[in-house]
Coordinates of C-alpha atoms in Angstrom, one line a residue:
V253 CA 0.2 0.5 0.0
L254 CA 1.4 3.1 -0.9
V255 CA -0.1 6.3 0.9
T256 CA 1.0 10.3 0.1
S257 CA 0.5 12.9 2.1
R258 CA 1.7 16.8 1.8
I259 CA 4.8 17.3 3.8
I260 CA 3.2 20.4 5.5
G261 CA 0.8 19.0 8.0
Y262 CA 2.5 15.5 8.2
N263 CA 3.7 13.9 11.4
P264 CA 6.6 11.1 10.3
E265 CA 7.1 10.2 14.2
R266 CA 4.2 7.6 14.4
F267 CA 5.3 6.0 11.2
Q268 CA 8.9 6.0 11.7
H269 CA 8.7 4.4 15.0
A270 CA 6.2 1.5 13.4
G271 CA 8.5 0.6 10.8
F272 CA 7.4 2.3 7.9
R273 CA 9.6 3.3 4.8
Q274 CA 9.2 6.9 3.7
F275 CA 10.0 8.9 1.1
T276 CA 9.8 12.2 -0.4
I277 CA 8.2 12.3 -4.1
Q278 CA 10.0 14.3 -6.7
P279 CA 8.4 16.8 -8.8
L280 CA 7.5 15.8 -12.4
D281 CA 10.3 16.2 -14.5
A282 CA 9.9 17.8 -18.2
T283 CA 10.1 14.7 -19.7
E284 CA 7.5 13.3 -17.4
I285 CA 5.5 16.7 -17.4
H286 CA 5.5 16.2 -21.4
E287 CA 3.9 12.7 -20.9
F288 CA 1.4 13.4 -18.4
I289 CA 0.4 16.2 -21.2
D290 CA 0.1 13.7 -23.9
R291 CA -1.8 11.0 -21.8
W292 CA -4.1 13.6 -20.2
Y293 CA -5.3 14.8 -23.7
D294 CA -5.4 11.4 -25.1
L295 CA -7.6 10.8 -22.6
A296 CA -9.4 13.5 -22.3
M297 CA -10.5 14.3 -26.1
G298 CA -9.9 11.2 -27.7
S299 CA -9.8 11.4 -31.6
D300 CA -10.7 15.6 -31.2
A301 CA -8.1 17.2 -33.7
D302 CA -7.9 20.1 -32.1
K303 CA -5.8 18.0 -29.1
V304 CA -2.4 18.5 -31.0
R305 CA -2.8 22.0 -30.7
L306 CA -3.7 22.5 -27.4
K307 CA -1.0 19.6 -25.9
Q308 CA 1.4 22.3 -27.8
R309 CA 0.2 25.4 -26.2
L310 CA 0.3 24.0 -22.7
K311 CA 3.8 22.4 -23.1
D312 CA 4.8 26.3 -24.7
A313 CA 3.4 27.7 -21.9
I314 CA 5.2 25.5 -19.3
E315 CA 8.4 26.3 -21.4
N316 CA 8.2 30.5 -21.9
S317 CA 7.0 31.2 -18.1
K318 CA 8.6 30.4 -15.4
A319 CA 5.9 30.9 -13.2
I320 CA 4.0 28.1 -14.6
A321 CA 6.4 25.7 -15.0
N322 CA 7.3 26.3 -11.1
L323 CA 4.1 24.9 -10.8
A324 CA 4.0 22.0 -13.8
G325 CA 6.1 19.8 -11.4
N326 CA 2.9 19.0 -9.4
P327 CA 0.4 16.6 -10.9
L328 CA -2.7 18.0 -9.0
L329 CA -1.7 21.5 -10.4
L330 CA -1.0 20.1 -13.8
T331 CA -4.2 18.7 -13.9
M332 CA -5.9 22.3 -13.2
M333 CA -3.6 23.7 -16.2
A334 CA -4.5 21.0 -18.4
I335 CA -8.2 21.9 -17.8
L336 CA -7.7 25.5 -18.5
N337 CA -6.0 25.1 -21.0
R338 CA -8.9 23.7 -23.0
R339 CA -10.5 26.9 -22.4
Q340 CA -8.1 29.7 -22.3
E341 CA -4.4 30.3 -22.6
L342 CA -2.9 30.0 -18.9
P343 CA -2.3 32.7 -16.8
R344 CA 1.3 33.6 -15.2
D345 CA 0.5 34.5 -11.8
R346 CA -0.1 31.4 -9.5
A347 CA -3.2 33.0 -7.9
D348 CA -4.8 33.8 -11.2
L349 CA -4.0 30.0 -11.9
Y350 CA -6.0 29.2 -8.7
D351 CA -8.6 31.7 -9.5
Q352 CA -9.4 29.9 -12.6
A353 CA -9.3 26.8 -11.3
S354 CA -12.1 27.4 -8.8
R355 CA -14.1 28.9 -11.6
V356 CA -13.5 25.7 -13.5
L357 CA -14.8 23.9 -10.6
L358 CA -17.5 26.2 -9.3
Y359 CA -19.4 27.2 -12.8
H360 CA -17.6 25.7 -15.9
W361 CA -17.9 22.0 -14.4
D362 CA -21.5 22.3 -14.3
V363 CA -22.3 24.3 -17.2
D364 CA -19.9 23.8 -19.8
H365 CA -19.3 19.7 -19.1
K366 CA -22.4 18.6 -17.7
R367 CA -24.5 20.9 -19.6
L368 CA -26.8 21.5 -16.7
Q369 CA -29.0 24.3 -16.8
L370 CA -29.2 26.5 -13.6
P371 CA -32.0 28.1 -12.3
M372 CA -32.5 31.7 -12.5
D373 CA -31.8 32.4 -8.7
A374 CA -29.0 30.1 -8.4
I375 CA -26.2 31.2 -6.5
G376 CA -23.4 32.5 -8.8
R377 CA -19.6 31.6 -9.5
R378 CA -18.5 34.6 -7.5
E379 CA -20.9 34.6 -4.5
K380 CA -19.6 30.9 -4.1
Q381 CA -16.0 32.4 -4.0
E382 CA -16.7 34.7 -1.6
M383 CA -18.2 32.4 1.1
L384 CA -15.4 30.2 0.3
R385 CA -13.0 32.7 1.2
L386 CA -15.4 33.4 4.2
I387 CA -15.0 29.6 5.3
A388 CA -11.0 29.4 4.6
Y389 CA -10.8 33.0 6.7
E390 CA -12.8 31.0 9.5
M391 CA -11.1 28.0 9.6
Q392 CA -7.4 29.8 10.2
A393 CA -8.9 31.2 13.5
G394 CA -9.7 27.7 14.8
E395 CA -8.0 25.7 17.3
E396 CA -5.4 24.4 14.9
G397 CA -5.8 27.2 12.4
L398 CA -4.9 26.2 8.5
K399 CA -3.1 22.9 9.8
G400 CA -6.6 21.4 11.2
N401 CA -8.3 22.4 7.9
L402 CA -11.7 21.6 9.4
I403 CA -15.0 23.4 10.2
G404 CA -17.9 22.5 12.5
V405 CA -21.1 21.9 10.1
D406 CA -22.7 24.7 12.5
R407 CA -20.2 27.2 12.1
L408 CA -20.5 26.6 8.3
T409 CA -24.0 26.5 7.9
R410 CA -24.1 30.2 9.8
I411 CA -21.1 31.6 7.7
L412 CA -23.4 30.9 4.4
T413 CA -26.9 31.7 6.1
D414 CA -25.2 35.3 7.4
Y415 CA -23.8 35.9 3.6
L416 CA -26.9 34.6 1.7
R417 CA -29.3 36.9 3.8
D418 CA -27.1 39.8 3.7
Q419 CA -27.1 39.6 -0.4
G420 CA -31.1 39.3 -0.2
F421 CA -31.7 35.6 -1.1
N422 CA -34.9 34.0 -0.1
E423 CA -34.8 31.1 2.3
P424 CA -31.2 31.2 2.8
R425 CA -30.6 28.5 5.6
E426 CA -32.2 26.0 3.0
K427 CA -30.2 27.3 0.6
A428 CA -27.0 27.5 2.9
N429 CA -27.4 23.8 3.6
Q430 CA -28.1 23.2 -0.6
L431 CA -24.8 24.9 -1.2
I432 CA -22.4 22.6 1.4
Q433 CA -24.1 19.5 -0.7
Q434 CA -23.4 21.2 -4.0
L435 CA -20.0 22.0 -2.8
R436 CA -19.0 18.6 -2.0
E437 CA -20.8 16.4 -4.6
R438 CA -20.7 18.5 -7.4
N439 CA -18.1 21.3 -7.1
F440 CA -15.6 19.0 -5.1
I441 CA -14.1 21.7 -3.2
L442 CA -15.6 20.7 0.3
C443 CA -15.3 17.3 1.9
Y444 CA -17.1 15.8 4.6
R445 CA -14.7 14.6 7.3
G446 CA -16.9 13.0 9.6
A447 CA -18.3 14.1 13.1
D448 CA -20.2 16.7 11.5
S449 CA -17.1 18.6 9.9
Y450 CA -16.1 20.0 6.7
G451 CA -13.0 20.7 5.0
F452 CA -11.5 21.4 2.1
V453 CA -10.6 18.7 -0.5
H454 CA -7.3 19.9 -1.3
R455 CA -5.3 22.5 1.2
T456 CA -4.4 24.2 -1.5
F457 CA -7.9 25.7 -2.2
L458 CA -7.9 26.5 1.7
E459 CA -4.5 28.5 1.3
Y460 CA -5.7 30.1 -1.6
F461 CA -9.3 31.5 -0.7
C462 CA -8.0 32.5 2.7
A463 CA -5.1 34.3 0.7
V464 CA -7.3 36.2 -0.9
E465 CA -9.9 36.8 1.9
I466 CA -6.4 38.6 4.0
V467 CA -6.1 40.6 0.9
N468 CA -9.5 41.6 0.0
R469 CA -9.7 43.5 3.6
F470 CA -6.3 44.7 3.2
E471 CA -7.1 46.5 0.1
K472 CA -10.5 46.9 -0.8
Q473 CA -12.2 46.7 2.4
R474 CA -9.3 48.5 4.3
S475 CA -10.4 47.0 7.5
I476 CA -6.7 45.4 8.0
S477 CA -3.7 48.2 7.7
F478 CA -0.7 47.4 6.4
E479 CA 1.1 47.2 10.0
E480 CA -1.7 44.8 11.4
L481 CA -1.4 43.0 7.7
R482 CA 2.7 43.0 9.0
D483 CA 2.1 42.2 13.0
K484 CA -0.9 40.0 13.2
V485 CA -0.5 38.1 9.7
F486 CA 3.4 38.2 9.0
G487 CA 4.5 38.6 12.6
K488 CA 2.0 36.2 14.0
H489 CA 2.5 33.1 11.4
W490 CA 6.1 33.6 9.9
Q491 CA 7.4 30.6 12.0
D492 CA 4.1 28.1 11.5
E493 CA 4.7 26.4 8.3
T494 CA 1.1 25.7 7.9
W495 CA 1.0 29.3 7.2
H496 CA 3.6 29.7 4.8
E497 CA 1.6 29.2 1.5
V498 CA -0.8 31.6 2.5
L499 CA 2.0 34.1 3.2
R500 CA 3.6 33.9 -0.1
L501 CA 0.2 33.9 -1.9
I502 CA -0.5 37.0 -0.2
C503 CA 2.9 38.6 -1.5
G504 CA 2.1 37.6 -5.1
M505 CA -1.4 39.9 -4.9
I506 CA -0.2 42.9 -3.2
N507 CA 1.6 45.6 -4.0
V508 CA 5.4 44.8 -4.5
K509 CA 6.2 48.0 -2.5
F510 CA 4.6 46.6 0.6
V511 CA 6.4 43.0 0.2
G512 CA 9.4 44.9 -0.2
K513 CA 8.3 46.0 3.5
L514 CA 7.3 42.7 4.8
I515 CA 11.0 41.2 3.3
D516 CA 12.7 43.9 5.5
Y517 CA 10.3 42.8 8.6
L518 CA 11.2 39.7 8.4
I519 CA 15.0 40.0 8.3
T520 CA 14.8 41.7 11.3
R521 CA 13.4 38.5 13.2
Q522 CA 15.6 36.8 15.6
G523 CA 15.3 33.3 13.5
E524 CA 18.3 31.3 14.6
E525 CA 16.2 28.9 17.0
K526 CA 14.0 28.5 14.2
K527 CA 16.5 27.5 11.9
F528 CA 16.6 30.9 9.9
I529 CA 13.2 30.1 8.5
N530 CA 12.5 33.9 8.6
L531 CA 15.2 34.4 5.8
F532 CA 14.1 31.6 3.8
L533 CA 10.5 32.4 4.1
A534 CA 11.3 35.7 2.7
S535 CA 13.4 34.5 -0.1
S536 CA 10.4 32.4 -1.3
F537 CA 8.4 35.3 -1.9
L538 CA 10.7 36.7 -5.0
L539 CA 8.8 34.2 -7.0
E540 CA 5.6 35.9 -6.5
I541 CA 6.6 39.1 -7.7
R542 CA 7.2 40.1 -11.3
N543 CA 9.0 43.7 -11.0
R544 CA 11.8 43.0 -8.4
G545 CA 13.4 46.2 -9.5
E546 CA 10.9 48.5 -6.9
I547 CA 12.4 46.8 -3.9
E548 CA 16.1 46.3 -5.3
N549 CA 17.4 47.4 -1.7
S550 CA 15.4 44.8 0.0
I551 CA 16.3 41.9 -1.8
G552 CA 20.1 43.1 -1.8
Q553 CA 19.9 42.7 2.1
L554 CA 18.4 39.6 2.3
L555 CA 20.5 38.0 -0.2
T556 CA 23.2 39.4 1.7
H557 CA 22.1 37.6 4.8
V558 CA 20.8 34.5 3.2
K559 CA 24.7 34.1 1.6
G560 CA 26.0 34.6 5.1
L561 CA 24.4 31.4 6.2
I562 CA 26.9 29.4 4.3
D563 CA 29.3 30.2 7.3
Y564 CA 26.8 29.3 10.3
G565 CA 28.2 27.7 13.1
D566 CA 31.3 25.8 14.1
F567 CA 31.0 22.4 12.0
E568 CA 34.3 21.4 11.8
V569 CA 35.4 22.4 15.4
I570 CA 32.3 20.2 16.8
L571 CA 33.1 17.4 14.1
N572 CA 36.7 16.9 15.3
Q573 CA 35.2 16.9 18.9
H574 CA 33.0 14.2 17.7
I575 CA 35.3 12.0 16.2
Q576 CA 37.7 12.5 19.1
N577 CA 35.0 11.0 21.4
Q578 CA 34.4 8.4 19.0
I579 CA 30.3 9.0 19.6
Y580 CA 28.3 6.7 18.1
G581 CA 24.6 7.2 18.0
Y582 CA 22.0 10.2 17.8
T583 CA 23.6 12.5 20.3
S584 CA 23.7 16.0 21.1
T585 CA 26.5 16.7 19.1
L586 CA 25.1 14.9 16.1
E587 CA 22.0 17.4 16.2
K588 CA 24.3 20.3 16.0
L589 CA 26.2 18.6 13.2
Q590 CA 23.1 18.1 11.6
L591 CA 21.7 21.6 11.8
I592 CA 24.7 23.7 10.9
E593 CA 24.7 21.0 7.7
E594 CA 21.0 21.8 7.2
I595 CA 21.7 25.8 7.6
R596 CA 24.4 26.3 5.5
I597 CA 22.9 23.5 2.4
K598 CA 19.8 25.8 2.8
S599 CA 21.4 28.8 1.9
V600 CA 23.3 27.7 -1.2
L601 CA 19.8 26.1 -2.5
A602 CA 18.1 29.5 -1.7
V603 CA 20.6 31.2 -3.8
S604 CA 20.2 29.0 -6.4
Q605 CA 16.6 28.9 -6.7
F606 CA 15.4 32.5 -5.8
W607 CA 18.2 34.5 -7.5
R608 CA 18.6 32.1 -10.5
D609 CA 18.5 34.8 -12.8
D610 CA 21.2 37.1 -10.8
P611 CA 24.1 37.3 -12.8
N612 CA 26.2 36.8 -10.0
T613 CA 24.6 33.5 -8.4
L614 CA 26.7 31.2 -10.8
P615 CA 29.9 32.6 -10.4
W616 CA 29.1 32.6 -6.6
L617 CA 28.2 28.9 -6.7
K618 CA 31.3 28.5 -8.7
E619 CA 33.3 30.0 -6.1
C620 CA 31.5 27.7 -3.3
S621 CA 31.8 24.5 -5.5
R622 CA 35.7 25.2 -5.7
K623 CA 36.9 26.9 -2.4
H624 CA 34.5 27.0 0.5
S625 CA 36.0 24.7 3.8
F626 CA 32.7 22.8 4.3
Y627 CA 32.2 19.9 2.4
G628 CA 28.6 20.2 2.3
V629 CA 28.7 23.7 0.6
R630 CA 30.8 22.6 -2.1
S631 CA 28.4 19.3 -2.9
S632 CA 25.1 21.2 -3.0
A633 CA 27.1 24.0 -5.1
L634 CA 28.1 21.2 -7.7
Q635 CA 24.5 19.5 -7.6
E636 CA 22.9 23.2 -8.6
I637 CA 25.6 23.7 -11.3
V638 CA 25.0 20.9 -13.1
Q639 CA 20.8 20.9 -12.7
N640 CA 20.4 24.5 -13.4
W641 CA 23.4 25.3 -15.6
R642 CA 24.4 22.1 -17.5
D643 CA 25.4 24.1 -20.6
D644 CA 27.9 26.3 -19.3
P645 CA 31.5 25.8 -20.7
E646 CA 32.5 25.2 -17.3
T647 CA 30.2 22.9 -15.6
L648 CA 31.8 19.6 -16.9
L649 CA 35.5 21.4 -15.5
I650 CA 34.0 21.4 -12.1
V651 CA 32.0 18.2 -12.1
E652 CA 35.9 17.0 -12.7
E653 CA 37.6 18.8 -10.2
C654 CA 35.3 17.6 -7.7
T655 CA 35.6 14.3 -8.4
K656 CA 39.3 14.6 -6.8
D657 CA 37.7 16.3 -3.8
A658 CA 39.3 15.7 -0.5
V659 CA 36.0 14.6 1.1
F660 CA 34.8 11.0 -0.1
T661 CA 31.1 12.3 -0.4
V662 CA 31.8 15.2 -2.5
R663 CA 33.4 12.9 -4.8
I664 CA 30.8 10.6 -4.6
D665 CA 28.3 13.4 -5.5
A666 CA 30.6 14.6 -8.5
V667 CA 30.0 11.4 -10.0
F668 CA 26.5 11.1 -9.3
S669 CA 25.5 14.5 -10.8
F670 CA 27.6 13.9 -13.7
A671 CA 25.5 10.7 -14.4
N672 CA 22.1 12.1 -13.7
A673 CA 22.4 15.4 -15.9
W674 CA 24.0 13.1 -19.0
R675 CA 22.2 9.8 -18.4
N676 CA 20.8 10.2 -22.1
N677 CA 24.5 10.1 -23.6
P678 CA 25.1 6.7 -24.6
E679 CA 28.7 7.5 -23.8
T680 CA 28.1 8.0 -20.3
V681 CA 26.9 4.4 -19.4
V682 CA 30.5 3.2 -20.7
T683 CA 32.3 5.7 -18.7
L684 CA 30.3 4.4 -15.3
K685 CA 31.0 0.8 -16.3
S686 CA 34.5 1.3 -16.8
Y687 CA 34.4 3.7 -13.4
A688 CA 32.8 0.7 -11.4
K689 CA 35.1 -1.6 -12.7
N690 CA 38.6 0.0 -12.6
H691 CA 38.8 3.2 -10.9
K692 CA 41.3 3.3 -8.1
D693 CA 39.4 5.9 -5.9
N694 CA 36.6 3.9 -3.8
A695 CA 34.2 7.0 -3.7
V696 CA 34.2 6.8 -7.9
R697 CA 33.3 3.4 -7.6
V698 CA 30.8 3.8 -5.0
A699 CA 29.0 6.7 -7.2
A700 CA 29.4 4.3 -10.5
V701 CA 27.4 1.6 -8.7
R702 CA 24.8 3.4 -7.5
A703 CA 24.3 5.5 -10.8
L704 CA 24.2 2.2 -12.8
A705 CA 22.1 0.8 -10.5
Q706 CA 19.6 3.7 -10.5
F707 CA 19.4 4.5 -13.9
W708 CA 20.5 1.6 -15.8
R709 CA 18.9 -1.6 -14.1
N710 CA 17.9 -3.0 -17.6
D711 CA 21.4 -3.0 -19.2
L712 CA 22.0 -6.7 -19.2
E713 CA 25.7 -6.2 -18.2
V714 CA 24.8 -3.7 -15.4
L715 CA 23.8 -6.3 -12.7
P716 CA 26.9 -9.0 -13.1
I717 CA 29.1 -5.5 -12.5
I718 CA 27.3 -5.3 -9.1
V719 CA 27.7 -8.8 -8.3
E720 CA 31.5 -9.1 -9.4
K721 CA 31.5 -5.5 -6.6
V722 CA 29.7 -7.5 -3.9
K723 CA 31.8 -10.6 -3.9
N724 CA 35.3 -9.2 -4.9
D725 CA 35.9 -5.3 -4.1
Q726 CA 38.5 -4.6 -1.7
N727 CA 36.7 -1.6 -0.3
S728 CA 33.7 -1.9 2.4
E729 CA 32.0 0.9 1.3
V730 CA 31.7 -0.3 -2.5
R731 CA 30.4 -3.6 -1.5
A732 CA 28.0 -1.8 1.0
E733 CA 26.6 0.2 -1.9
A734 CA 26.7 -2.8 -4.4
I735 CA 24.9 -5.1 -2.0
K736 CA 22.1 -1.9 -1.2
S737 CA 21.2 -1.7 -5.0
L738 CA 20.5 -5.6 -5.4
S739 CA 16.8 -4.8 -4.2
N740 CA 16.7 -3.7 -7.8
W741 CA 17.3 -7.0 -8.9
R742 CA 15.1 -8.7 -6.3
E743 CA 13.3 -11.3 -8.4
T744 CA 16.5 -12.5 -9.8
P745 CA 17.0 -16.1 -8.0
E746 CA 20.8 -16.2 -7.1
I747 CA 20.2 -13.0 -5.0
I748 CA 19.1 -14.5 -2.1
E749 CA 21.9 -16.8 -2.1
L750 CA 24.4 -13.9 -2.9
L751 CA 22.9 -12.2 0.3
H752 CA 23.6 -15.2 2.8
R753 CA 26.7 -15.3 1.5
C754 CA 27.6 -11.7 2.3
I755 CA 25.8 -12.0 5.8
V756 CA 28.4 -14.8 7.0
S757 CA 31.5 -14.1 5.2
D758 CA 31.8 -10.6 4.1
P759 CA 35.2 -9.9 5.8
F760 CA 34.5 -6.2 7.2
K761 CA 36.3 -5.0 10.1
R762 CA 35.8 -1.9 11.7
A763 CA 38.5 0.7 11.9
D764 CA 36.0 3.4 12.6
F765 CA 32.7 4.5 13.9
R766 CA 31.2 5.8 10.2
E767 CA 32.0 2.8 8.3
S768 CA 29.7 0.9 6.3
N769 CA 29.2 -2.8 7.6
P770 CA 28.0 -4.5 4.5
R771 CA 27.1 -7.3 6.5
K772 CA 24.7 -5.1 8.1
F773 CA 23.5 -3.9 4.5
A774 CA 22.9 -7.4 3.2
M775 CA 21.1 -8.4 6.4
T776 CA 18.9 -5.3 5.9
V777 CA 18.0 -6.0 2.2
L778 CA 17.2 -9.4 3.0
L779 CA 14.7 -8.5 5.7
E780 CA 12.9 -6.1 3.5
N781 CA 12.8 -7.9 0.4
Y782 CA 12.8 -11.6 1.4
P783 CA 11.1 -11.5 5.0
T784 CA 9.6 -14.9 4.1
Y785 CA 13.1 -16.9 3.3
P786 CA 13.1 -19.5 5.8
K787 CA 16.9 -18.8 6.8
T788 CA 16.0 -14.6 7.4
I789 CA 15.3 -14.5 11.0
E790 CA 17.2 -17.4 11.6
L791 CA 20.5 -15.1 10.1
L792 CA 19.4 -12.0 12.2
H793 CA 19.9 -14.0 15.5
D794 CA 23.0 -15.2 14.7
R795 CA 24.3 -11.8 13.7
A796 CA 22.8 -10.2 17.1
I797 CA 25.2 -13.1 19.0
N798 CA 28.0 -14.1 16.8
D799 CA 28.5 -10.7 14.7
P800 CA 32.7 -9.4 15.5
D801 CA 31.1 -5.7 14.9
E802 CA 29.5 -4.7 18.2
Q803 CA 27.3 -1.9 16.1
L804 CA 26.0 -4.7 13.6
R805 CA 25.1 -7.0 17.0
E806 CA 23.2 -4.0 18.7
W807 CA 21.1 -3.1 15.4
A808 CA 20.6 -7.0 14.9
Q809 CA 19.3 -7.1 18.6
Q810 CA 16.8 -3.9 17.7
Q811 CA 15.1 -5.6 14.4
I812 CA 14.9 -8.7 16.6
E813 CA 12.7 -6.6 19.2
K814 CA 10.5 -4.9 16.4
L815 CA 9.6 -7.9 15.1
E816 CA 8.6 -9.5 18.5
K817 CA 6.2 -6.4 19.0
T818 CA 4.5 -6.9 15.8

């Protein structure tokens, strides 16, 4: 069973403790977006000759508009685009896109698609949108705010009844009850959540309508001053990730000069305890505005602060203490190291994403990839360069330089980035096969094995190379990587026997607490892919008692305890 959820509002801890495997779904890439569009229009339009034109118009819109391209990687939003594209050219702004999508669901779906004849006194699309704004605004005041996405039926009915009465509709309460049913069953905007409660079908609509209502009160009704918008909306909620989408949407709708003031305000917040979320949130506002020139000073100040985070903390000092103490496990020291690494890397990603068109960004990333003292900054800068500036004349040179980096993980990332970026070039797989077989650098062999297993698993020459690495490579990290990759060929009969052999016979001896034990990875692959294999549990008990590696014995005992609880 595969279960998906938005990251915001998702609590991973219960599932982690229960042993579930968790992943983050990557956005659709350009190839997948085109495949989605082709399949969607083939299903939706059949033999209609106009579908070829519409397919190309949507692909062109995504290609020519960065705002639309930033949304197209999300399947829900891409579906909205496909629907809207049948009627009109797509709007450039995200808020306009959501507005048009809600119009489709609230009106055009009934009138154009279902061909329903609406009565003369039917509640119109505009009125429905206004009521949904009020519902979303009311929700954000609840106990869990936007995170809850929940409103009781009594409050919901009261909001709708009061609005309809104020607008002069007859029998407002009866119409309110009918509207709730319509929004749920015909418009697919609201859904019943049990216990006499309702919520928006998708949080996107909750966030959009909430943002629109706040902007309406600020710009049209003028019931909210800028100081109140700054202090009671942004000041109160910038630390709450469930509000970030609403805050971004607001910035896309209001005058850009106000956005500049909000950026200035967030820069002054004390964000260290919240991992500088104030700076990263302010950076994301830049994707919502068109004319950056009007607030150039604010953006420049923000960029200086974000770039400065690549040197946050005393990573090297803490790491040396950590190594000297031979600390193993999830300790406060490890937490500090992970926090520093996270913030430094996020600073690189933020500059690359939100200042991509700045002529100084690529030179800055190149400098980071070549000279920064922290390996995480060098590696993340390299990956951003390869992903976004692959055609730059220096990119391949930087990749080659990073394959000789002093740090093992940077060399791995360099080779894997090369494989990923140029995997459609037939010479790439030839190079990687050679690397996996013969390269003197252990990190290069690890990366080559990882890339071959991920991108070329159907190549008949790849599995024999992987098996050879499992059996005979002199480096334990290479053997461990090769063993992990065997999951890609779980249906191959000889894999179980090979794993069994690794668990019992791999020659690994620990010299450093950070090393990977191939026997542990073989046991992990066996547990995950062959739990019914007769000797799986027997081997696990044997490792818990007899393995010469203390880390593996402790890990095996933990797995046994988990199995006994289930």
